[in-house]
mmCIF file of C-alpha atoms in Angstrom:
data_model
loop_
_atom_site.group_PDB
_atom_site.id
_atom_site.type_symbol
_atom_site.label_atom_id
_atom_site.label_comp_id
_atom_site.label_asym_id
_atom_site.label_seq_id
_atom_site.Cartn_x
_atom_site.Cartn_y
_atom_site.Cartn_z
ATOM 1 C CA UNK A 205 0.000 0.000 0.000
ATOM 2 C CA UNK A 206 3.172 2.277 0.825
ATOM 3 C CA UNK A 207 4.632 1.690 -2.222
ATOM 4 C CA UNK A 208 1.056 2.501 -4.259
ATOM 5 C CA UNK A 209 0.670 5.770 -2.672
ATOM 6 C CA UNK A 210 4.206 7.003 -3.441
ATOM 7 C CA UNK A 211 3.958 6.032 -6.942
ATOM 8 C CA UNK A 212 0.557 8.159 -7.102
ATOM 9 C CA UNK A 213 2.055 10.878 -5.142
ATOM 10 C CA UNK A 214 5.326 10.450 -7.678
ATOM 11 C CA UNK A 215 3.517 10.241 -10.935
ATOM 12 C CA UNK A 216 0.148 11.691 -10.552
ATOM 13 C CA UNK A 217 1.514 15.402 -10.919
ATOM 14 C CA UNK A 218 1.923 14.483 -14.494
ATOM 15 C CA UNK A 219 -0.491 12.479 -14.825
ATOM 16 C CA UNK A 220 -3.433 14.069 -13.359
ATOM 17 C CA UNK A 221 -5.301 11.327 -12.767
ATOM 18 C CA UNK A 222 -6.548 11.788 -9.012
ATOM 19 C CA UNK A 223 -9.168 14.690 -7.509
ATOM 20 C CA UNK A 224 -8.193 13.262 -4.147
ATOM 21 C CA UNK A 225 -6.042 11.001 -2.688
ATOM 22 C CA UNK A 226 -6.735 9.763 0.988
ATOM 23 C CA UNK A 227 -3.307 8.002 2.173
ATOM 24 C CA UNK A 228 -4.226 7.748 5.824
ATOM 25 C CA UNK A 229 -7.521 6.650 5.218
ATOM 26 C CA UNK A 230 -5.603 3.855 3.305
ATOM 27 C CA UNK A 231 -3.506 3.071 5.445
ATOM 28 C CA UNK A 232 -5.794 2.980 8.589
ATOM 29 C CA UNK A 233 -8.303 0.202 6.586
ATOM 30 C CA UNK A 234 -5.647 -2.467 5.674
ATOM 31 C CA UNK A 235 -5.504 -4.297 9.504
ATOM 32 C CA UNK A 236 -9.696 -4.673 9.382
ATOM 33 C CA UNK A 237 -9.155 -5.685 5.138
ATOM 34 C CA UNK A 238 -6.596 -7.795 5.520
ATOM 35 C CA UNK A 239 -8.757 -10.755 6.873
ATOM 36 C CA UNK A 240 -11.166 -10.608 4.285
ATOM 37 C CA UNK A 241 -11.306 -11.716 0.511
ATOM 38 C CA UNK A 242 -9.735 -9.352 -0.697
ATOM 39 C CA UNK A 243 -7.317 -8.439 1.462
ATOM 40 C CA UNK A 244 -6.166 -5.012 1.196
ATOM 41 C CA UNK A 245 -6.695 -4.594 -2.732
ATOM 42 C CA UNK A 246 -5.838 -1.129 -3.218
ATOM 43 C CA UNK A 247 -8.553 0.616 -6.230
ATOM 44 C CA UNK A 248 -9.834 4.131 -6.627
ATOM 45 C CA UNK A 249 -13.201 5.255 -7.027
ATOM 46 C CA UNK A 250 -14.544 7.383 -9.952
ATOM 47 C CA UNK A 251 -15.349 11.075 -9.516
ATOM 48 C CA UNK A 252 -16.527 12.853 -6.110
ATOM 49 C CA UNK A 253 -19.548 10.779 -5.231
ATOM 50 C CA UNK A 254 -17.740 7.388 -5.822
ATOM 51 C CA UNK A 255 -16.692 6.246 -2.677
ATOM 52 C CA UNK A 256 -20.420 5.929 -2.224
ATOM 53 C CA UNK A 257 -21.480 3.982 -4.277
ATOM 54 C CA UNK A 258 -22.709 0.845 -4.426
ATOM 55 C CA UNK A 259 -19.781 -1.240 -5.736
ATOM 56 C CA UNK A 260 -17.123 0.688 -3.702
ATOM 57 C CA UNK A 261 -19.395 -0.509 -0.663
ATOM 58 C CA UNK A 262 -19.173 -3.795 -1.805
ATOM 59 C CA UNK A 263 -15.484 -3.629 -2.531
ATOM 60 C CA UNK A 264 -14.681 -2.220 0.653
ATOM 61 C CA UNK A 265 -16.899 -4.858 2.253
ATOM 62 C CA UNK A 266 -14.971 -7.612 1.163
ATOM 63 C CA UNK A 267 -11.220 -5.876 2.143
ATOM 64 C CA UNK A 268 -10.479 -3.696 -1.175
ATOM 65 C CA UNK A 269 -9.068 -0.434 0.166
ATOM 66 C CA UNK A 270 -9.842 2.314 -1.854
ATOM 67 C CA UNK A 271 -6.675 4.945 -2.503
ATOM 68 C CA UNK A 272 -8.686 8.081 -4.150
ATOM 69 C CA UNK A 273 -10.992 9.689 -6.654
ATOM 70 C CA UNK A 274 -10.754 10.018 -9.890
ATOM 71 C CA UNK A 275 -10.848 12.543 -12.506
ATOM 72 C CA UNK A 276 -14.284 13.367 -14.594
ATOM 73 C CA UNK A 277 -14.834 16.262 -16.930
ATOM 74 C CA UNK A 278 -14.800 19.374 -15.221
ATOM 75 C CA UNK A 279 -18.045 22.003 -14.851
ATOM 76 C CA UNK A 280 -19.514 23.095 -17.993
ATOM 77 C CA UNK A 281 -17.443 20.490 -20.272
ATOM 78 C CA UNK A 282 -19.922 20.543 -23.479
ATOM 79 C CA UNK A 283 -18.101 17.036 -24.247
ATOM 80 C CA UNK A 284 -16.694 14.185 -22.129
ATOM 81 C CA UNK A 285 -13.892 12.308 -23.181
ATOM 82 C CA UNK A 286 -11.323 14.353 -20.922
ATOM 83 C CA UNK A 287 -10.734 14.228 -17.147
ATOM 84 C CA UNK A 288 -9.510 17.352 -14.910
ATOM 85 C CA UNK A 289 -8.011 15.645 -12.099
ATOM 86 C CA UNK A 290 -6.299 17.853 -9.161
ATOM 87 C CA UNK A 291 -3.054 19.369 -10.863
ATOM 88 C CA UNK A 292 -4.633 19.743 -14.426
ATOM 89 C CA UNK A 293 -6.272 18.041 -16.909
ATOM 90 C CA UNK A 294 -5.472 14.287 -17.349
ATOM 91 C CA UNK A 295 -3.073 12.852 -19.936
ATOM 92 C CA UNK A 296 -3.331 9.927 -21.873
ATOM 93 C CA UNK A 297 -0.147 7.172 -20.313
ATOM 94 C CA UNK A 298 0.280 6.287 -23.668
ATOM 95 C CA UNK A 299 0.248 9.709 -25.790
ATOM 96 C CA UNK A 300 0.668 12.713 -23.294
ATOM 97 C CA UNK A 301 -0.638 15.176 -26.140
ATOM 98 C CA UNK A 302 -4.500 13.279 -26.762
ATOM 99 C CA UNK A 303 -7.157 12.430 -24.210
ATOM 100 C CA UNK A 304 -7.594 8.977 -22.296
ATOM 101 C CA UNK A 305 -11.469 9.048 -22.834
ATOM 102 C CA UNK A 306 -13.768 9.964 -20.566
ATOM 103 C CA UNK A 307 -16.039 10.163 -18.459
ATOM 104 C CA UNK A 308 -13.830 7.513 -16.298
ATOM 105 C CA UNK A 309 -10.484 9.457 -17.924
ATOM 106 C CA UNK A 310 -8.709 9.049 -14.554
ATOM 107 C CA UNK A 311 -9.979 5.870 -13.654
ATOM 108 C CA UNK A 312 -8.808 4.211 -16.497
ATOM 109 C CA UNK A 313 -5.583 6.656 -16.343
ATOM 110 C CA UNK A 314 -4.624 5.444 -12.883
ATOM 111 C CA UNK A 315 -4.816 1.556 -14.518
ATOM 112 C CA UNK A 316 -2.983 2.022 -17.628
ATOM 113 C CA UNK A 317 -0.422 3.389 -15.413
ATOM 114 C CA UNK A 318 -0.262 0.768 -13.043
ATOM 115 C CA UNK A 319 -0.754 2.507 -10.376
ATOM 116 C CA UNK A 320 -4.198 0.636 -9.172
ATOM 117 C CA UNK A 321 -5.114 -2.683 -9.838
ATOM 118 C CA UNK A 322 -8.685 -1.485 -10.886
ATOM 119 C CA UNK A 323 -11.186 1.168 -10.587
ATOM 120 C CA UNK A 324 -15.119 1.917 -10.684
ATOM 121 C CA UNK A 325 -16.730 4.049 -13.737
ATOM 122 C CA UNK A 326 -20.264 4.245 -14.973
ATOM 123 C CA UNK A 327 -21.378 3.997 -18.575
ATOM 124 C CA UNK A 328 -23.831 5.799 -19.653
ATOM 125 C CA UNK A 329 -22.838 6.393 -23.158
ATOM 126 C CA UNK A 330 -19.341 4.594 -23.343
ATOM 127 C CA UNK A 331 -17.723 6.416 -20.686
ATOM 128 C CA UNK A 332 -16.222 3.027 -19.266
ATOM 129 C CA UNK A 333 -15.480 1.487 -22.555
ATOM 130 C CA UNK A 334 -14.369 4.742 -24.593
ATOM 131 C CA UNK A 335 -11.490 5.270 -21.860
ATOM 132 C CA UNK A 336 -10.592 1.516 -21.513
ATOM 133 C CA UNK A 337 -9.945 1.687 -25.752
ATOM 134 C CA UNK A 338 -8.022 4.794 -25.245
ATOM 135 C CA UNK A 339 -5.715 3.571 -22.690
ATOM 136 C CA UNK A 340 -4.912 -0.055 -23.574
ATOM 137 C CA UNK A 341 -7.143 -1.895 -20.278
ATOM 138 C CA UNK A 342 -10.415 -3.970 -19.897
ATOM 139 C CA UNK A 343 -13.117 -2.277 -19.517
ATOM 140 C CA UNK A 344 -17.009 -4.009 -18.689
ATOM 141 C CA UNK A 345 -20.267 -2.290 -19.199
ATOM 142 C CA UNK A 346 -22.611 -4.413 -16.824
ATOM 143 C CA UNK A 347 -26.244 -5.088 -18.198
ATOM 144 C CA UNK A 348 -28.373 -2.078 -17.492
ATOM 145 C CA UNK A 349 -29.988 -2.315 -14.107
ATOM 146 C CA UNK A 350 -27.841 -5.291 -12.980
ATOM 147 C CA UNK A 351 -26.245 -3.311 -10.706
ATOM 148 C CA UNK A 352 -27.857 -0.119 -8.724
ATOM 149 C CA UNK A 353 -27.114 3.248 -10.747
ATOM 150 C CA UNK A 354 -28.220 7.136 -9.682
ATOM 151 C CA UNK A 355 -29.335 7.145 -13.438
ATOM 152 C CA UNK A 356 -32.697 8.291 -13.968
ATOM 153 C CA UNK A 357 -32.666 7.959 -17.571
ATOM 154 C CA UNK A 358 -31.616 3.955 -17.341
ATOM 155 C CA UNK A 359 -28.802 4.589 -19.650
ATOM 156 C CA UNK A 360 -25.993 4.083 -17.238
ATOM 157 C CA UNK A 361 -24.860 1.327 -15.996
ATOM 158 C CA UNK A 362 -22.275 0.674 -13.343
ATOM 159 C CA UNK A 363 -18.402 -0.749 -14.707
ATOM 160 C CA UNK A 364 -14.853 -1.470 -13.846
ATOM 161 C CA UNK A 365 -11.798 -0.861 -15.094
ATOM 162 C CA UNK A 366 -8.801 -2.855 -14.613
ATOM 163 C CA UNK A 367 -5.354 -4.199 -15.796
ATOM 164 C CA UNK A 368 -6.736 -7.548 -17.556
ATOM 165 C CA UNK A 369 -10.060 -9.117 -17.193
ATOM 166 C CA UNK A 370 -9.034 -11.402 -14.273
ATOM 167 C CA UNK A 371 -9.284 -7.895 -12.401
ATOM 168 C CA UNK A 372 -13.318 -7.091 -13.803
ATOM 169 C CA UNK A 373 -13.951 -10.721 -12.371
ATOM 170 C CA UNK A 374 -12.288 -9.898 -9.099
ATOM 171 C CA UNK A 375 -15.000 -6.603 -9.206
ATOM 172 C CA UNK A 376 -17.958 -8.856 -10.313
ATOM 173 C CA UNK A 377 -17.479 -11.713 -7.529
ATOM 174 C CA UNK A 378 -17.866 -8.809 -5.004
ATOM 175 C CA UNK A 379 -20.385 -6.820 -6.245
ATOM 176 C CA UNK A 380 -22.488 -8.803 -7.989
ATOM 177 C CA UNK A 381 -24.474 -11.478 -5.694
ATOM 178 C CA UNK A 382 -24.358 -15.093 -6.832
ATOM 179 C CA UNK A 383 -21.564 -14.364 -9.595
ATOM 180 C CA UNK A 384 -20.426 -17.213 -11.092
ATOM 181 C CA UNK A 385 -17.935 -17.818 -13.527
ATOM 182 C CA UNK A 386 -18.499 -19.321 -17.357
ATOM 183 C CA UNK A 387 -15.709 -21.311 -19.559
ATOM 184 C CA UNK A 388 -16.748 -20.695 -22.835
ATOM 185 C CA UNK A 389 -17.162 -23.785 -25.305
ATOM 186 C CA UNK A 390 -14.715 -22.277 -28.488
ATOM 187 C CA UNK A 391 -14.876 -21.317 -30.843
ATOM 188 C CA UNK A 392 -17.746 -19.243 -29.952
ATOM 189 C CA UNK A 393 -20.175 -17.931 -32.850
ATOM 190 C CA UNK A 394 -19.473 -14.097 -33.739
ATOM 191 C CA UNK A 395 -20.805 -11.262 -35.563
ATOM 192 C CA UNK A 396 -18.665 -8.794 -36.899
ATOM 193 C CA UNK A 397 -18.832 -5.151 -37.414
ATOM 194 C CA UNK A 398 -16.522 -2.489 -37.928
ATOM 195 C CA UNK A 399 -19.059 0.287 -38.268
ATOM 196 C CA UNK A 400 -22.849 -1.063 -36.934
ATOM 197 C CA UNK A 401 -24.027 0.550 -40.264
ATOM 198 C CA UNK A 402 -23.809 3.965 -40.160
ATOM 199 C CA UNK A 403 -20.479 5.276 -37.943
ATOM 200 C CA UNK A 404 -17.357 6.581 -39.828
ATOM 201 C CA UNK A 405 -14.741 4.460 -38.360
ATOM 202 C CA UNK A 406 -11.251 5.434 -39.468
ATOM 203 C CA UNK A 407 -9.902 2.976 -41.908
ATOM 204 C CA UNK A 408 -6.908 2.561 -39.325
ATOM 205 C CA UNK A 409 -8.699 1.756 -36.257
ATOM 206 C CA UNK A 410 -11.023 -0.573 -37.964
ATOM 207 C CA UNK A 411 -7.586 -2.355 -39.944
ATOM 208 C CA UNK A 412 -6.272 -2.792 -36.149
ATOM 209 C CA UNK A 413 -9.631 -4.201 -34.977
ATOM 210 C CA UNK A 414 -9.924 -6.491 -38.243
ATOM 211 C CA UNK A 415 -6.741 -8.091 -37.167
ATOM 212 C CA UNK A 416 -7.166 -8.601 -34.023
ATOM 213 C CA UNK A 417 -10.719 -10.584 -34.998
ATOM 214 C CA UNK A 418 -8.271 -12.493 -37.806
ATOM 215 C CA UNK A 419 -6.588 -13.273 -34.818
ATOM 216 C CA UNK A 420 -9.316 -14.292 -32.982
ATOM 217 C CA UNK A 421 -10.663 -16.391 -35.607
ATOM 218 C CA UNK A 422 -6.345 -18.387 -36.198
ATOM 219 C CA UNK A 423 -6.779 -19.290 -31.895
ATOM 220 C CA UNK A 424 -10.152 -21.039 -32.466
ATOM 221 C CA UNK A 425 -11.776 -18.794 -30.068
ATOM 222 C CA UNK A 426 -14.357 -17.233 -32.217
ATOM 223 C CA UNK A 427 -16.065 -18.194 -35.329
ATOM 224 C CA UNK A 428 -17.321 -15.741 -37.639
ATOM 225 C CA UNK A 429 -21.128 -15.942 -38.331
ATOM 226 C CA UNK A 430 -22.332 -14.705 -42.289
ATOM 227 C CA UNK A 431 -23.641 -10.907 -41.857
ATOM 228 C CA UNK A 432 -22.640 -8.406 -39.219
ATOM 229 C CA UNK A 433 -25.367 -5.955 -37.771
ATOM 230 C CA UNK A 434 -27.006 -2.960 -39.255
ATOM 231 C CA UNK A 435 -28.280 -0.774 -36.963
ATOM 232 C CA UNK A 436 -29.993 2.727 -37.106
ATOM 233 C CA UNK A 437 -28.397 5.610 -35.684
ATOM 234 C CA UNK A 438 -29.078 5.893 -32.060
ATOM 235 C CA UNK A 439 -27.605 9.492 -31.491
ATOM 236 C CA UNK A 440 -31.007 11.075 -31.540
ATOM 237 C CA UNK A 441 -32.593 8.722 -30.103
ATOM 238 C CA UNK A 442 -29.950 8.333 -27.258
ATOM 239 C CA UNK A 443 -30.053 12.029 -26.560
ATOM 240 C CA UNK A 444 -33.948 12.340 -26.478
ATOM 241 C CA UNK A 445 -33.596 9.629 -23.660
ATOM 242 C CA UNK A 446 -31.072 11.665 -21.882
ATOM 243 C CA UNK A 447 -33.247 14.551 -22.201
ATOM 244 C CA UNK A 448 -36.502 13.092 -20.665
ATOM 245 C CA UNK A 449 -38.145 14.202 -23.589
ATOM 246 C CA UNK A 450 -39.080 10.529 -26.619
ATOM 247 C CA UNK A 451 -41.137 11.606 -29.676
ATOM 248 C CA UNK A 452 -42.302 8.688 -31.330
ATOM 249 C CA UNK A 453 -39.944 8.568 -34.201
ATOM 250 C CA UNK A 454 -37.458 8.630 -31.431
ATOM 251 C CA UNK A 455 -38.619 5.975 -29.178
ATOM 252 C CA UNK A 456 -39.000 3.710 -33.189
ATOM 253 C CA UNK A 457 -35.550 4.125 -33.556
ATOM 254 C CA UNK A 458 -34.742 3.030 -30.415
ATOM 255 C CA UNK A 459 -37.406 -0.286 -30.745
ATOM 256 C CA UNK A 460 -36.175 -1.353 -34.048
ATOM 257 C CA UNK A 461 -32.458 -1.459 -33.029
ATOM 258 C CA UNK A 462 -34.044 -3.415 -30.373
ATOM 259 C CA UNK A 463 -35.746 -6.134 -32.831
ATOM 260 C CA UNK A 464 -32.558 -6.056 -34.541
ATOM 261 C CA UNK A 465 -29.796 -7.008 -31.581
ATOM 262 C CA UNK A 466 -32.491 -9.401 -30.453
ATOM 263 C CA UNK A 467 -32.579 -11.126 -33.954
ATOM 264 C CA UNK A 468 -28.670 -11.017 -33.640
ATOM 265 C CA UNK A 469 -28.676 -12.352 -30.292
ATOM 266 C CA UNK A 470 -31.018 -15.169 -31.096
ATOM 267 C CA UNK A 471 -28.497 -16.795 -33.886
ATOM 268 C CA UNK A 472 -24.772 -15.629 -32.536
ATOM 269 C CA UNK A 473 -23.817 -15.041 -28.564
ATOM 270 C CA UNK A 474 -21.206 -12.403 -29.544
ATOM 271 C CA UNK A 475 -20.989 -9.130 -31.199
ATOM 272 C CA UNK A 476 -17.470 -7.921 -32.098
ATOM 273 C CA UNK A 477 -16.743 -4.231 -32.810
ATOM 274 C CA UNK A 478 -13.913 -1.452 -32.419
ATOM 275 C CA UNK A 479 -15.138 0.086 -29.451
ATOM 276 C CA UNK A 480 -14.837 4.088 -31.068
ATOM 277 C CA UNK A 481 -14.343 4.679 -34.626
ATOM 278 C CA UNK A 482 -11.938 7.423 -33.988
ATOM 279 C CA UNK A 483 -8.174 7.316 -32.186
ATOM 280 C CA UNK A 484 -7.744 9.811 -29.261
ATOM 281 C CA UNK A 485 -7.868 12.900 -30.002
ATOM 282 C CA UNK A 486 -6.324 16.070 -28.678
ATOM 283 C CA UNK A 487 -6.735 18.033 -25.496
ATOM 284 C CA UNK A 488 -8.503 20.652 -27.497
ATOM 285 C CA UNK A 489 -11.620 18.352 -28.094
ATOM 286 C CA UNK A 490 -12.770 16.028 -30.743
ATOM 287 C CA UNK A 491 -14.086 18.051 -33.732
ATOM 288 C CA UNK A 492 -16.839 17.329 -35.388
ATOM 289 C CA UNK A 493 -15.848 15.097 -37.780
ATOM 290 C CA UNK A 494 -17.317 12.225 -35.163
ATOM 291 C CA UNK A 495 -18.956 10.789 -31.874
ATOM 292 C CA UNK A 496 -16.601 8.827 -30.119
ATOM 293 C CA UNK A 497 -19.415 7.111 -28.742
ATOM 294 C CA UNK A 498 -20.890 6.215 -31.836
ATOM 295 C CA UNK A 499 -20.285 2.729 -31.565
ATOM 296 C CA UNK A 500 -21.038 2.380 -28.104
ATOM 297 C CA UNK A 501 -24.473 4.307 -27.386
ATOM 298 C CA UNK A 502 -26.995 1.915 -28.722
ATOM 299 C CA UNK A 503 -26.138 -0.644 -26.362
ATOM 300 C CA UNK A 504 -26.833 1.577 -23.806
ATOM 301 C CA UNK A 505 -29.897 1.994 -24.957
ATOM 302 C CA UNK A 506 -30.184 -1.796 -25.851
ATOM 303 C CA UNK A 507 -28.662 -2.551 -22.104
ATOM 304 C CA UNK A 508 -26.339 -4.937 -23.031
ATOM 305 C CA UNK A 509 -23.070 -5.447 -21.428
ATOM 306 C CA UNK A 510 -20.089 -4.916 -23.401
ATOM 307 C CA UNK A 511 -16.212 -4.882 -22.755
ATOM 308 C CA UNK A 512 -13.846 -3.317 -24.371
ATOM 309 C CA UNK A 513 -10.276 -5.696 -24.661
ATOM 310 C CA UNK A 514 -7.158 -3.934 -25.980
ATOM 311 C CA UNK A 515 -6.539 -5.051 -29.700
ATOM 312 C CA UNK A 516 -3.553 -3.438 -30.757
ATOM 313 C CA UNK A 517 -2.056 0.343 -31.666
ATOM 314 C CA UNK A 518 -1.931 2.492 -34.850
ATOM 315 C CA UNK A 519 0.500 3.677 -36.333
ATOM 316 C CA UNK A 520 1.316 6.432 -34.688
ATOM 317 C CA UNK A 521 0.662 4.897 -31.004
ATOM 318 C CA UNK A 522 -2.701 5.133 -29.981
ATOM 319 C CA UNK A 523 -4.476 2.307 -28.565
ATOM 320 C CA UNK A 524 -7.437 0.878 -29.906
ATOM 321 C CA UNK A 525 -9.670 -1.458 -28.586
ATOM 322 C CA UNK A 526 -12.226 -4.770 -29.666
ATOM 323 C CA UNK A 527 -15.811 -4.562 -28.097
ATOM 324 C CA UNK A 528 -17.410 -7.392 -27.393
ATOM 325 C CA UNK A 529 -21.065 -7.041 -26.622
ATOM 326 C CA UNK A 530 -23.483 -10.604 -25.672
ATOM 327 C CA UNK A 531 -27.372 -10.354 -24.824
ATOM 328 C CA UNK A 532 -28.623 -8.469 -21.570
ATOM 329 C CA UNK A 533 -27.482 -10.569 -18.710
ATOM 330 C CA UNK A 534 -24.724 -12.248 -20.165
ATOM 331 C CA UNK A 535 -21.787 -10.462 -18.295
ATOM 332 C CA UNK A 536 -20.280 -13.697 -17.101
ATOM 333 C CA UNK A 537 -20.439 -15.291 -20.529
ATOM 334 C CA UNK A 538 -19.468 -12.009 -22.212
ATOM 335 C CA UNK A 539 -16.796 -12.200 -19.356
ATOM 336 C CA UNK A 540 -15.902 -15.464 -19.946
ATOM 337 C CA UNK A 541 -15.301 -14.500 -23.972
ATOM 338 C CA UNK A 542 -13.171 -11.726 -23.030
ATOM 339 C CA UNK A 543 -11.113 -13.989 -20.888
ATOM 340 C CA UNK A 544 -10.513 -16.162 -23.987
ATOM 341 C CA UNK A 545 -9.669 -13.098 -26.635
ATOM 342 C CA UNK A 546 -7.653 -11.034 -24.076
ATOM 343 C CA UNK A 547 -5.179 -14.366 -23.691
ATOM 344 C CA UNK A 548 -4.947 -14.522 -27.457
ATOM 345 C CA UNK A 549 -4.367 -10.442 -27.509
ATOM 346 C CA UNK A 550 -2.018 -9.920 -25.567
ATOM 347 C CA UNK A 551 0.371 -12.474 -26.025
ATOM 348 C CA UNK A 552 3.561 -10.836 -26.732
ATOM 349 C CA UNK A 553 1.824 -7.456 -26.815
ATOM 350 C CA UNK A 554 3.292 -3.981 -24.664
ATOM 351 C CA UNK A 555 0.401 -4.380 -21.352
ATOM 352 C CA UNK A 556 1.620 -0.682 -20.156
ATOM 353 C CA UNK A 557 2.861 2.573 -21.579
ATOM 354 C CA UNK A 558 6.498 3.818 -21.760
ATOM 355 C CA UNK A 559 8.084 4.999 -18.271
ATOM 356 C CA UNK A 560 4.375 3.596 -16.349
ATOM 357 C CA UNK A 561 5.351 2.908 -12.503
ATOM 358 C CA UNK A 562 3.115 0.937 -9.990
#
């Protein structure tokens, strides 16, 4: 635990990662945690509110220590794939000069880094999966309403971030009440899509995700399915959601995408996709050539989980990552897939970014 909190208070002033750090606090929970499961498991807890909520209760209830907050977007941030932690805005580990993603940026910051094992995020539009892609770690989306969420609008769902998927399962056991874990029987039947239909997915970041499936596909853990999935374009439906306010071509939009996945899910367990269409951007905000959450968003609306496994880099560094999305209330199978592709993944591939400490 000593050696987590210097690295924190050693890197974070670059990193900006952390609103708060609480190194007493820390260090005053590990004799009561260190007879329980998990034993003094240092993690940190997204934004202000997130020490209470209901998975850091749970993770502190079975002897996970938490170390801090996390940055989120700051006030009046018109979009949210940046973090301001407590000495500036956050950095991406890998490539200082673009965003890690948002809204967990210092979540899954602090992870890339090493310097926790995992963290919490929500997901309400991608903000657990957007940041996992962007900084090379797992990332799970629980099913909607699986988990307790202050979301009124149902849209976001509670998530974890963490250095491999071993770590989500560590999160799921603890939080999630008669968790149990599923092998999957491989290869496992897969759809593939490097757009859903409509997004504008950078012929790079859909080459990296493409090989990573071809990959996928050499192991024997997945076996592609004929056809992909078309869906409509949730973004107005999504934000007419968000806004309280459904008009009925809306609220169509939304259904049919619905008939669709559920078509999808009734022939294939998996759905494989890049996770954003786009590569981090810059610290000066993501133009408006795309959404970063355009591949993300509908299964938010859908509720299905989804996880987002690190598939590679372009050419100029970024990380990009494969989503993998199953049917609401899947998460241990989808789990249990992501176990299987992350092995094949990251055989042989860099796990943390140049100089990371922890």
């Amino acid at each position: 635990m000593r050696a987590v909190l210097a690295a924190i208070e050693r890197e974070d002033r670059t990193l900006c990662a952390f609103l708060d750090v609480w190194p007493e606090e820390a260090l005053d929970r590990l004799p009561a945690a260190s007879g329980l499961p998990l034993a003094g498991l240092p993690f940190a807890v997204k934004g202000p509110t997130g020490l209470r909520s209901y998975a850091a209760r749970r993770l502190i209830a079975a002897g996970g220590v938490p170390v801090g907050s996390t940055s989120v977007p700051g006030p009046g941030t018109y979009w949210q794939t940046w973090g301001l932690g407590a000495h500036g805005r956050t950095v991406n580990p890998w490539r200082p000069d673009r965003t890690p993603g948002g809204s967990s940026a210092g979540s899954a910051a602090a992870v890339a880094a090493g310097l926790v094992p995992l963290a919490t995020g929500s997901d309400g539009a991608g903000s657990v999966r957007v940041p996992a892609a962007w900084c090379g770690v797992f990332g799970l989306k629980t099913t909607n309403g699986l988990l307790p969420s202050p979301d009124r609008s149902g849209l976001a769902s509670a998530g974890v971030l963490a250095a491999s998927a071993d770590g989500a399962e560590t999160y799921l056991r603890c939080v999630l009440d008669g968790y149990a874990p599923v092998v999957p029987d491989l290869p496992l039947a897969a759809a593939y899509s490097p757009d859903l239909g409509f997004a504008d997915t950078e012929p790079e970041v859909a080459a990296v995700v493409r090989g990573a499936v071809r990959r996928l596909e050499a192991a024997g853990v997945v076996r592609l399915t004929g056809g992909g999935c078309e869906l409509l374009d949730p973004l107005d439906a999504w934000t007419a959601v968000r806004g309280g306010r459904v008009t009925p071509r809306e609220a169509e939009v939304r259904a049919e995408n619905d008939r669709r996945l559920g078509a999808l899910f009734a022939r294939t367990p998996l759905l494989l996709t890049p996770v954003t269409p786009n590569r981090p951007h810059g610290h000066e905000g993501p133009g408006e050539r795309t959404f970063s959450t355009a591949l993300t968003w509908a299964f938010n609306l859908g509720g299905q989980p989804a996880a987002s496994v690190p598939a590679g880099f372009t050419a100029d560094g970024c990380p990009v990552g494969l989503q993998l999305v199953a049917d609401r209330g899947q998460d241990a199978e989808l789990l249990g897939a992501a176990r299987a592709a992350e092995r094949v993944l990251s055989a042989g591939g860099d796990a943390r970014p140049p100089g990371a400490g922890g």
